[in-house]
Amino acid sequence: MTAQTTAIEAAALALGDDALVLSHRLGEWAGNAPVLEEDVALANIALDLLGQARVLLSLVGDEDELAYLREERAFRNTQLVEQPNGDFAHTIARQLYFSTYQKLLYGQLASGEGPFSGLAAKAVKEVAYHQDHAEHWTLRLGDGTPESHTRMQRACDALWRYTGEMFQPVDGLDVDLTAMENSWLASVTAVLEQATLTVPDGPRTGAWTAGAGRQGLHTEPFGRMLAEMQHLHRSHPGATW
Amino acid sequence: MVTMTALEEELSRIAGAVPDPELPVLTLRELGVLRGVQVLGPGRVEVELTPTYTGCPAIEAMASDIERALHDHGVPEVSVVTVLAPAWSTDDISDEGRRKLAEYGIAPPRPQGPADGPIPLTLAIRCPHCGSTDTELLSRFSSTACKALRRCTTCREPFDHFKEL
Ligand SMILES: [Zn+2]
């Protein structure tokens, strides 16, 4: 990062990296999802996110260079989106937490006049389907068999400590984070309760929580994900189809 | 909106007649993704296109198809630019486009009006094969992000539904 990086670019990088990294994680399900329809659904959600990432990263610089040639510490995504897919329940918990946040974020940005309003107005409608998808699966797994309930609860608990980071201030992002966090908590609580799950009681900020991704500190699995994502481009620089 | 010259109208007709690469029964005009055609100078034309979904992979194919159609019409220099705002909505699909979708076996999107997401719609989705309104959702995402997979409970046929956006 150079000193000229403007606040808007910093915000575009943070949101763009969230979308890019989650898109890649969801893409890892291709060919592995529990049912064919889910394979297709997760690929479609990944594609929506990739589209958002391309628009956002293009505001910062060359999208390919940013995606394929940056080192781990230069990525500004939250630690939540880089978490491994785990079992299907973990993926759904991550989707629930993130799509609920992203819907609120784009909703606020769309109603403003800022540099992201055009993209946000478009993406908010796409993300509404992602949220709907995550909520339905949370209900199905939470209120399903004892096994699916246990796994869904475990996933919600495991990812809970990463959720505070989404509401940390980001340079250049002009949104009401307190209002967003309150709406997020209310929305997630309602879905978990309807799914007969317990809202995790662990902390979301402060000691014993995670969340320094926006500062470039990432969890251990992210390095491996990045190696896989960047391998082809780095091995064959400038290659085209 | 700037008034179009006769030439721009003609070029807009040609660009608008290009079929959608994913749903070739629809033209880009019927899909509502063509935003404008502007003659920048002799032999230089700029076309504004809006994507259906932010990550729609078809946008690049659309752009090169438009370039080809206008080249064939004698325009040497064509640039296609993507505009995001105002966001495309399924309400931008023309009536003729909706009719063609249904004929092709895809249930057209229901009209929405102003909204910021999938509002609970009470209008039933009609089976494009037998016309029954008794249909059920199989999957929220089908062959592409813009479609959902449904099944008709009357004739038992599965079909795609163009989701409201
Ligand atoms: Zn039918």
Short mmCIF file of C-alpha atoms and ligand atoms in Angstrom, two decimals:
data_model
loop_
_atom_site.label_atom_id
_atom_site.label_comp_id
_atom_site.label_asym_id
_atom_site.label_seq_id
_atom_site.Cartn_x
_atom_site.Cartn_y
_atom_site.Cartn_z
CA MET A 1 0.00 0.00 0.00
CA THR A 2 1.33 3.40 -0.90
CA ALA A 3 0.61 6.60 0.92
CA GLN A 4 -1.58 7.77 -1.97
CA THR A 5 -4.12 5.04 -1.37
CA THR A 6 -7.25 7.04 -0.86
CA ALA A 7 -9.91 6.24 1.66
CA ILE A 8 -12.29 5.19 -1.10
CA GLU A 9 -9.73 2.76 -2.46
CA ALA A 10 -9.18 1.37 1.01
CA ALA A 11 -12.91 0.74 1.37
CA ALA A 12 -13.15 -0.77 -2.12
CA LEU A 13 -10.26 -3.08 -1.27
CA ALA A 14 -11.87 -4.24 1.98
CA LEU A 15 -15.25 -4.97 0.42
CA GLY A 16 -13.71 -6.33 -2.78
CA ASP A 17 -11.47 -8.73 -0.87
CA ASP A 18 -14.43 -9.98 1.19
CA ALA A 19 -16.29 -10.78 -2.03
CA LEU A 20 -13.27 -12.29 -3.79
CA VAL A 21 -12.21 -14.54 -0.93
CA LEU A 22 -15.72 -15.80 -0.15
CA SER A 23 -16.29 -16.39 -3.84
CA HIS A 24 -13.20 -18.58 -3.95
CA ARG A 25 -14.23 -20.51 -0.84
CA LEU A 26 -17.70 -21.19 -2.27
CA GLY A 27 -16.12 -22.23 -5.56
CA GLU A 28 -14.33 -25.00 -3.66
CA TRP A 29 -17.70 -26.72 -3.29
CA ALA A 30 -18.01 -27.20 -7.05
CA GLY A 31 -18.39 -30.93 -7.60
CA ASN A 32 -18.48 -31.60 -3.85
CA ALA A 33 -21.79 -30.21 -2.60
CA PRO A 34 -24.22 -32.61 -0.90
CA VAL A 35 -26.71 -32.42 -3.76
CA LEU A 36 -26.48 -31.27 -7.35
CA GLU A 37 -28.84 -28.32 -6.79
CA GLU A 38 -26.51 -27.06 -4.04
CA ASP A 39 -23.50 -27.40 -6.29
CA VAL A 40 -25.24 -25.09 -8.72
CA ALA A 41 -26.57 -22.72 -6.05
CA LEU A 42 -23.19 -22.22 -4.38
CA ALA A 43 -21.51 -21.72 -7.76
CA ASN A 44 -24.09 -19.08 -8.63
CA ILE A 45 -23.58 -17.26 -5.34
CA ALA A 46 -19.83 -17.44 -5.91
CA LEU A 47 -20.31 -15.90 -9.33
CA ASP A 48 -22.37 -13.02 -7.94
CA LEU A 49 -19.61 -12.33 -5.42
CA LEU A 50 -16.92 -12.54 -8.08
CA GLY A 51 -18.81 -9.94 -10.11
CA GLN A 52 -18.91 -7.61 -7.10
CA ALA A 53 -15.21 -8.20 -6.47
CA ARG A 54 -14.32 -7.31 -10.05
CA VAL A 55 -16.18 -4.01 -9.89
CA LEU A 56 -14.69 -3.11 -6.50
CA LEU A 57 -11.11 -4.14 -7.21
CA SER A 58 -11.18 -2.28 -10.53
CA LEU A 59 -11.67 0.90 -8.50
CA VAL A 60 -8.30 0.18 -6.87
CA GLY A 61 -6.18 -1.04 -9.76
CA ASP A 62 -5.74 -3.98 -12.10
CA GLU A 63 -8.13 -6.68 -10.87
CA ASP A 64 -5.94 -9.60 -11.91
CA GLU A 65 -2.82 -8.17 -10.32
CA LEU A 66 -4.74 -7.50 -7.14
CA ALA A 67 -6.24 -10.96 -7.01
CA TYR A 68 -3.26 -13.02 -8.08
CA LEU A 69 -0.12 -11.12 -7.20
CA ARG A 70 -0.67 -9.70 -3.74
CA GLU A 71 0.88 -11.27 -0.69
CA GLU A 72 -1.27 -12.52 2.15
CA ARG A 73 -0.63 -9.47 4.34
CA ALA A 74 -1.93 -7.11 1.64
CA PHE A 75 -5.43 -8.66 1.67
CA ARG A 76 -8.03 -6.69 3.62
CA ASN A 77 -10.87 -9.22 3.89
CA THR A 78 -12.40 -10.12 7.22
CA GLN A 79 -11.26 -13.34 8.80
CA LEU A 80 -14.82 -14.69 8.63
CA VAL A 81 -14.87 -15.10 4.85
CA GLU A 82 -11.51 -16.89 4.72
CA GLN A 83 -12.58 -19.61 7.16
CA PRO A 84 -12.50 -23.06 5.55
CA ASN A 85 -15.74 -24.53 4.25
CA GLY A 86 -15.77 -27.20 6.97
CA ASP A 87 -18.84 -29.38 6.74
CA PHE A 88 -21.88 -28.03 4.92
CA ALA A 89 -23.21 -26.54 8.17
CA HIS A 90 -20.08 -24.40 8.55
CA THR A 91 -20.52 -23.08 5.04
CA ILE A 92 -24.15 -22.24 5.75
CA ALA A 93 -23.33 -20.52 9.05
CA ARG A 94 -20.68 -18.45 7.29
CA GLN A 95 -23.21 -17.62 4.55
CA LEU A 96 -25.85 -16.65 7.10
CA TYR A 97 -23.52 -14.36 9.02
CA PHE A 98 -21.96 -12.77 5.96
CA SER A 99 -24.99 -12.39 3.67
CA THR A 100 -26.99 -10.79 6.50
CA TYR A 101 -24.16 -8.28 6.98
CA GLN A 102 -23.70 -7.68 3.25
CA LYS A 103 -27.41 -7.11 2.67
CA LEU A 104 -27.45 -4.44 5.39
CA LEU A 105 -24.22 -2.89 4.14
CA TYR A 106 -25.28 -2.65 0.51
CA GLY A 107 -28.72 -1.47 1.60
CA GLN A 108 -27.14 1.50 3.37
CA LEU A 109 -24.67 2.21 0.57
CA ALA A 110 -27.43 2.02 -2.05
CA SER A 111 -29.46 4.68 -0.32
CA GLY A 112 -26.51 7.09 -0.22
CA GLU A 113 -24.77 9.10 -2.90
CA GLY A 114 -21.28 7.72 -2.36
CA PRO A 115 -18.96 6.01 -4.84
CA PHE A 116 -20.46 2.58 -4.12
CA SER A 117 -24.14 3.43 -4.52
CA GLY A 118 -24.41 2.16 -8.10
CA LEU A 119 -22.89 -1.23 -7.36
CA ALA A 120 -24.71 -1.48 -4.04
CA ALA A 121 -28.14 -0.83 -5.58
CA LYS A 122 -27.53 -3.72 -7.91
CA ALA A 123 -25.80 -6.11 -5.54
CA VAL A 124 -28.30 -5.67 -2.70
CA LYS A 125 -30.91 -7.49 -4.76
CA GLU A 126 -28.55 -10.36 -5.55
CA VAL A 127 -27.47 -10.66 -1.94
CA ALA A 128 -31.10 -10.85 -0.84
CA TYR A 129 -31.21 -14.23 -2.60
CA HIS A 130 -27.98 -15.33 -0.89
CA GLN A 131 -29.48 -14.44 2.48
CA ASP A 132 -32.71 -16.22 1.64
CA HIS A 133 -30.70 -19.32 0.65
CA ALA A 134 -28.69 -19.27 3.90
CA GLU A 135 -31.76 -18.73 6.08
CA HIS A 136 -33.64 -21.63 4.52
CA TRP A 137 -30.72 -24.00 5.02
CA THR A 138 -30.23 -22.81 8.61
CA LEU A 139 -33.88 -23.65 9.31
CA ARG A 140 -33.66 -26.97 7.53
CA LEU A 141 -30.50 -28.10 9.32
CA GLY A 142 -31.27 -26.56 12.71
CA ASP A 143 -34.80 -27.89 12.82
CA GLY A 144 -33.86 -31.15 11.10
CA THR A 145 -32.41 -34.36 12.51
CA PRO A 146 -30.52 -34.47 15.82
CA GLU A 147 -27.32 -34.87 13.78
CA SER A 148 -27.97 -31.87 11.54
CA HIS A 149 -29.04 -29.79 14.55
CA THR A 150 -25.84 -30.62 16.43
CA ARG A 151 -23.68 -29.80 13.44
CA MET A 152 -25.47 -26.55 12.68
CA GLN A 153 -25.14 -25.45 16.30
CA ARG A 154 -21.47 -26.34 16.32
CA ALA A 155 -20.90 -24.32 13.14
CA CYS A 156 -22.76 -21.27 14.44
CA ASP A 157 -20.76 -21.40 17.68
CA ALA A 158 -17.41 -21.85 15.91
CA LEU A 159 -17.81 -18.86 13.61
CA TRP A 160 -19.44 -16.53 16.14
CA ARG A 161 -16.19 -14.98 17.30
CA TYR A 162 -15.39 -13.82 13.77
CA THR A 163 -18.59 -11.80 13.40
CA GLY A 164 -17.57 -8.71 15.36
CA GLU A 165 -14.99 -7.72 12.77
CA MET A 166 -17.65 -6.93 10.16
CA PHE A 167 -18.73 -3.96 12.26
CA GLN A 168 -15.31 -2.44 12.82
CA PRO A 169 -14.89 0.94 11.09
CA VAL A 170 -13.33 0.88 7.63
CA ASP A 171 -11.62 3.96 6.23
CA GLY A 172 -13.73 5.48 3.46
CA LEU A 173 -16.86 3.52 4.30
CA ASP A 174 -19.61 5.91 5.27
CA VAL A 175 -22.18 3.74 7.01
CA ASP A 176 -23.90 3.61 10.40
CA LEU A 177 -22.16 0.56 11.87
CA THR A 178 -24.07 0.61 15.13
CA ALA A 179 -27.41 0.49 13.36
CA MET A 180 -26.10 -2.24 11.08
CA GLU A 181 -24.85 -4.34 13.97
CA ASN A 182 -28.13 -4.04 15.85
CA SER A 183 -30.11 -5.07 12.76
CA TRP A 184 -27.68 -7.91 12.13
CA LEU A 185 -28.05 -9.26 15.66
CA ALA A 186 -31.83 -9.03 15.52
CA SER A 187 -32.00 -10.74 12.15
CA VAL A 188 -29.56 -13.56 12.96
CA THR A 189 -31.17 -14.13 16.38
CA ALA A 190 -34.61 -14.48 14.80
CA VAL A 191 -33.38 -17.05 12.27
CA LEU A 192 -31.43 -19.09 14.84
CA GLU A 193 -34.34 -19.15 17.26
CA GLN A 194 -36.76 -20.20 14.55
CA ALA A 195 -34.30 -22.94 13.64
CA THR A 196 -34.42 -24.14 17.30
CA LEU A 197 -30.76 -23.20 17.66
CA THR A 198 -29.19 -21.34 20.55
CA VAL A 199 -27.69 -17.94 19.85
CA PRO A 200 -24.00 -18.40 20.71
CA ASP A 201 -23.13 -16.64 23.96
CA GLY A 202 -19.43 -16.15 23.35
CA PRO A 203 -17.92 -12.70 22.85
CA ARG A 204 -17.85 -11.13 19.40
CA THR A 205 -15.29 -8.42 20.11
CA GLY A 206 -12.32 -7.95 22.41
CA ALA A 207 -10.20 -10.62 24.01
CA TRP A 208 -10.64 -14.20 22.80
CA THR A 209 -12.25 -13.09 19.56
CA ALA A 210 -10.80 -12.93 16.10
CA GLY A 211 -10.75 -10.21 13.57
CA ALA A 212 -7.70 -8.43 12.32
CA GLY A 213 -8.19 -9.34 8.67
CA ARG A 214 -8.90 -5.73 7.76
CA GLN A 215 -5.39 -4.93 9.07
CA GLY A 216 -3.86 -7.67 6.94
CA LEU A 217 -3.56 -10.31 9.65
CA HIS A 218 -5.07 -13.56 8.52
CA THR A 219 -5.70 -16.99 9.93
CA GLU A 220 -3.54 -19.93 9.02
CA PRO A 221 -5.86 -21.57 6.45
CA PHE A 222 -5.92 -18.38 4.37
CA GLY A 223 -2.32 -18.84 3.23
CA ARG A 224 -3.14 -22.24 1.79
CA MET A 225 -6.25 -20.91 0.07
CA LEU A 226 -4.25 -18.10 -1.46
CA ALA A 227 -1.53 -20.47 -2.67
CA GLU A 228 -4.15 -22.47 -4.51
CA MET A 229 -5.94 -19.41 -5.87
CA GLN A 230 -2.77 -17.75 -7.13
CA HIS A 231 -0.78 -20.79 -8.21
CA LEU A 232 -1.86 -20.90 -11.85
CA HIS A 233 -1.40 -17.20 -12.48
CA ARG A 234 1.99 -17.11 -10.81
CA SER A 235 3.24 -20.22 -12.63
CA HIS A 236 2.13 -18.92 -16.03
CA PRO A 237 2.32 -15.13 -15.89
CA GLY A 238 0.37 -13.43 -18.62
CA ALA A 239 -1.17 -16.65 -19.94
CA THR A 240 -4.47 -16.30 -21.78
CA TRP A 241 -7.06 -18.82 -22.95
CA MET B 1 -31.79 11.01 -22.07
CA VAL B 2 -30.24 12.71 -25.07
CA THR B 3 -32.29 12.69 -28.26
CA MET B 4 -31.00 10.17 -30.75
CA THR B 5 -30.14 10.99 -34.30
CA ALA B 6 -31.59 8.90 -37.12
CA LEU B 7 -28.26 7.09 -37.44
CA GLU B 8 -28.13 6.34 -33.73
CA GLU B 9 -31.66 4.97 -33.87
CA GLU B 10 -30.70 2.71 -36.71
CA LEU B 11 -27.57 1.46 -34.93
CA SER B 12 -29.55 1.02 -31.74
CA ARG B 13 -32.01 -1.18 -33.64
CA ILE B 14 -29.14 -3.32 -34.93
CA ALA B 15 -27.46 -3.63 -31.52
CA GLY B 16 -30.82 -4.29 -29.88
CA ALA B 17 -31.60 -7.11 -32.30
CA VAL B 18 -28.54 -9.10 -31.16
CA PRO B 19 -29.75 -12.27 -29.38
CA ASP B 20 -28.92 -12.82 -25.72
CA PRO B 21 -26.09 -15.39 -25.59
CA GLU B 22 -27.69 -17.36 -22.75
CA LEU B 23 -31.34 -17.07 -23.77
CA PRO B 24 -31.16 -16.72 -27.55
CA VAL B 25 -34.96 -16.45 -27.85
CA LEU B 26 -34.64 -12.92 -26.44
CA THR B 27 -32.96 -9.97 -28.07
CA LEU B 28 -30.87 -7.61 -25.97
CA ARG B 29 -33.56 -4.97 -26.46
CA GLU B 30 -36.28 -7.31 -25.13
CA LEU B 31 -34.05 -8.23 -22.19
CA GLY B 32 -33.72 -4.51 -21.50
CA VAL B 33 -29.94 -4.40 -21.16
CA LEU B 34 -29.18 -1.96 -23.97
CA ARG B 35 -28.90 1.47 -22.38
CA GLY B 36 -27.80 3.71 -25.24
CA VAL B 37 -25.99 4.11 -28.53
CA GLN B 38 -23.98 7.20 -29.24
CA VAL B 39 -22.10 8.23 -32.37
CA LEU B 40 -18.89 9.82 -31.08
CA GLY B 41 -17.52 10.75 -34.48
CA PRO B 42 -17.33 9.45 -38.04
CA GLY B 43 -17.17 5.65 -37.78
CA ARG B 44 -16.94 5.74 -33.98
CA VAL B 45 -19.79 4.43 -31.87
CA GLU B 46 -20.17 3.84 -28.16
CA VAL B 47 -22.76 1.39 -26.84
CA GLU B 48 -23.90 1.35 -23.22
CA LEU B 49 -24.82 -2.03 -21.79
CA THR B 50 -25.98 -2.97 -18.30
CA PRO B 51 -25.48 -6.44 -16.81
CA THR B 52 -28.44 -8.42 -15.52
CA TYR B 53 -26.35 -9.68 -12.56
CA THR B 54 -23.12 -8.02 -11.41
CA GLY B 55 -21.21 -11.20 -12.13
CA CYS B 56 -23.10 -12.14 -15.28
CA PRO B 57 -20.52 -13.92 -17.46
CA ALA B 58 -22.62 -13.28 -20.57
CA ILE B 59 -21.81 -9.59 -20.63
CA GLU B 60 -18.52 -10.13 -22.47
CA ALA B 61 -20.19 -12.29 -25.10
CA MET B 62 -22.90 -9.64 -25.49
CA ALA B 63 -20.29 -6.93 -25.99
CA SER B 64 -18.42 -8.85 -28.68
CA ASP B 65 -21.67 -9.81 -30.44
CA ILE B 66 -22.69 -6.14 -30.54
CA GLU B 67 -19.26 -5.17 -31.85
CA ARG B 68 -19.54 -7.75 -34.59
CA ALA B 69 -23.07 -6.69 -35.57
CA LEU B 70 -22.07 -3.04 -35.84
CA HIS B 71 -18.81 -3.85 -37.68
CA ASP B 72 -20.91 -5.82 -40.17
CA HIS B 73 -23.03 -2.72 -40.57
CA GLY B 74 -19.98 -0.69 -41.51
CA VAL B 75 -19.00 0.89 -38.21
CA PRO B 76 -15.23 0.40 -37.88
CA GLU B 77 -14.80 1.51 -34.28
CA VAL B 78 -17.19 0.18 -31.66
CA SER B 79 -16.68 0.46 -27.91
CA VAL B 80 -19.07 -1.20 -25.51
CA VAL B 81 -19.11 0.21 -21.99
CA THR B 82 -20.80 -1.33 -18.97
CA VAL B 83 -23.02 0.82 -16.77
CA LEU B 84 -24.31 -0.35 -13.39
CA ALA B 85 -26.69 2.47 -12.47
CA PRO B 86 -29.59 2.55 -12.56
CA ALA B 87 -29.56 -1.15 -11.75
CA TRP B 88 -31.24 -3.50 -14.21
CA SER B 89 -34.44 -5.07 -12.98
CA THR B 90 -36.55 -7.90 -14.36
CA ASP B 91 -39.21 -5.22 -14.83
CA ASP B 92 -37.00 -4.05 -17.74
CA ILE B 93 -37.86 -7.19 -19.73
CA SER B 94 -40.41 -6.19 -22.35
CA ASP B 95 -43.87 -7.75 -22.68
CA GLU B 96 -42.77 -9.38 -25.91
CA GLY B 97 -39.72 -10.74 -24.06
CA ARG B 98 -41.94 -12.22 -21.34
CA ARG B 99 -44.18 -13.85 -23.92
CA LYS B 100 -41.15 -15.40 -25.65
CA LEU B 101 -39.72 -16.68 -22.37
CA ALA B 102 -42.96 -18.49 -21.54
CA GLU B 103 -43.10 -19.92 -25.04
CA TYR B 104 -39.52 -21.16 -24.61
CA GLY B 105 -40.51 -22.99 -21.39
CA ILE B 106 -39.24 -20.47 -18.84
CA ALA B 107 -41.75 -18.91 -16.45
CA PRO B 108 -41.25 -15.15 -16.82
CA PRO B 109 -40.46 -12.96 -13.79
CA ARG B 110 -43.44 -11.41 -12.07
CA PRO B 111 -43.75 -7.64 -12.09
CA GLN B 112 -42.43 -6.04 -8.91
CA GLY B 113 -42.46 -2.30 -8.83
CA PRO B 114 -39.95 -0.51 -6.62
CA ALA B 115 -38.24 -2.76 -4.11
CA ASP B 116 -34.79 -3.62 -2.84
CA GLY B 117 -34.98 -7.35 -2.90
CA PRO B 118 -37.17 -10.37 -3.32
CA ILE B 119 -40.35 -9.05 -1.79
CA PRO B 120 -42.93 -11.65 -0.87
CA LEU B 121 -44.89 -11.94 -4.06
CA THR B 122 -48.34 -13.38 -3.90
CA LEU B 123 -48.82 -13.75 -7.65
CA ALA B 124 -48.52 -17.41 -8.51
CA ILE B 125 -45.86 -18.68 -10.88
CA ARG B 126 -47.50 -20.42 -13.78
CA CYS B 127 -46.18 -23.65 -15.28
CA PRO B 128 -45.05 -22.78 -18.82
CA HIS B 129 -46.01 -26.26 -20.04
CA CYS B 130 -49.60 -26.72 -18.86
CA GLY B 131 -50.49 -23.33 -17.38
CA SER B 132 -51.17 -24.67 -13.87
CA THR B 133 -50.45 -22.28 -11.00
CA ASP B 134 -49.71 -25.23 -8.70
CA THR B 135 -45.93 -25.18 -8.75
CA GLU B 136 -43.25 -25.74 -6.14
CA LEU B 137 -39.69 -24.52 -5.67
CA LEU B 138 -37.00 -27.16 -6.16
CA SER B 139 -33.93 -24.93 -5.97
CA ARG B 140 -33.38 -21.20 -5.59
CA PHE B 141 -30.62 -21.24 -8.17
CA SER B 142 -30.84 -23.10 -11.44
CA SER B 143 -28.63 -23.28 -14.55
CA THR B 144 -27.76 -19.61 -14.10
CA ALA B 145 -28.02 -17.20 -11.15
CA CYS B 146 -31.02 -15.49 -12.75
CA LYS B 147 -33.19 -18.59 -12.72
CA ALA B 148 -34.76 -20.82 -10.07
CA LEU B 149 -35.74 -24.43 -10.63
CA ARG B 150 -39.40 -25.29 -10.01
CA ARG B 151 -41.70 -28.22 -10.62
CA CYS B 152 -45.32 -28.22 -11.68
CA THR B 153 -47.41 -30.33 -9.32
CA THR B 154 -50.08 -30.80 -12.00
CA CYS B 155 -48.07 -32.06 -14.98
CA ARG B 156 -44.98 -32.99 -12.88
CA GLU B 157 -42.61 -31.27 -15.34
CA PRO B 158 -39.67 -29.31 -13.92
CA PHE B 159 -39.11 -25.85 -15.36
CA ASP B 160 -36.96 -22.75 -14.94
CA HIS B 161 -38.39 -19.57 -13.47
CA PHE B 162 -36.72 -16.25 -14.27
CA LYS B 163 -36.34 -14.85 -10.73
CA GLU B 164 -37.49 -11.37 -9.92
CA LEU B 165 -34.58 -8.98 -9.45
ZN ZN C 1 -47.50 -28.08 -15.69
#
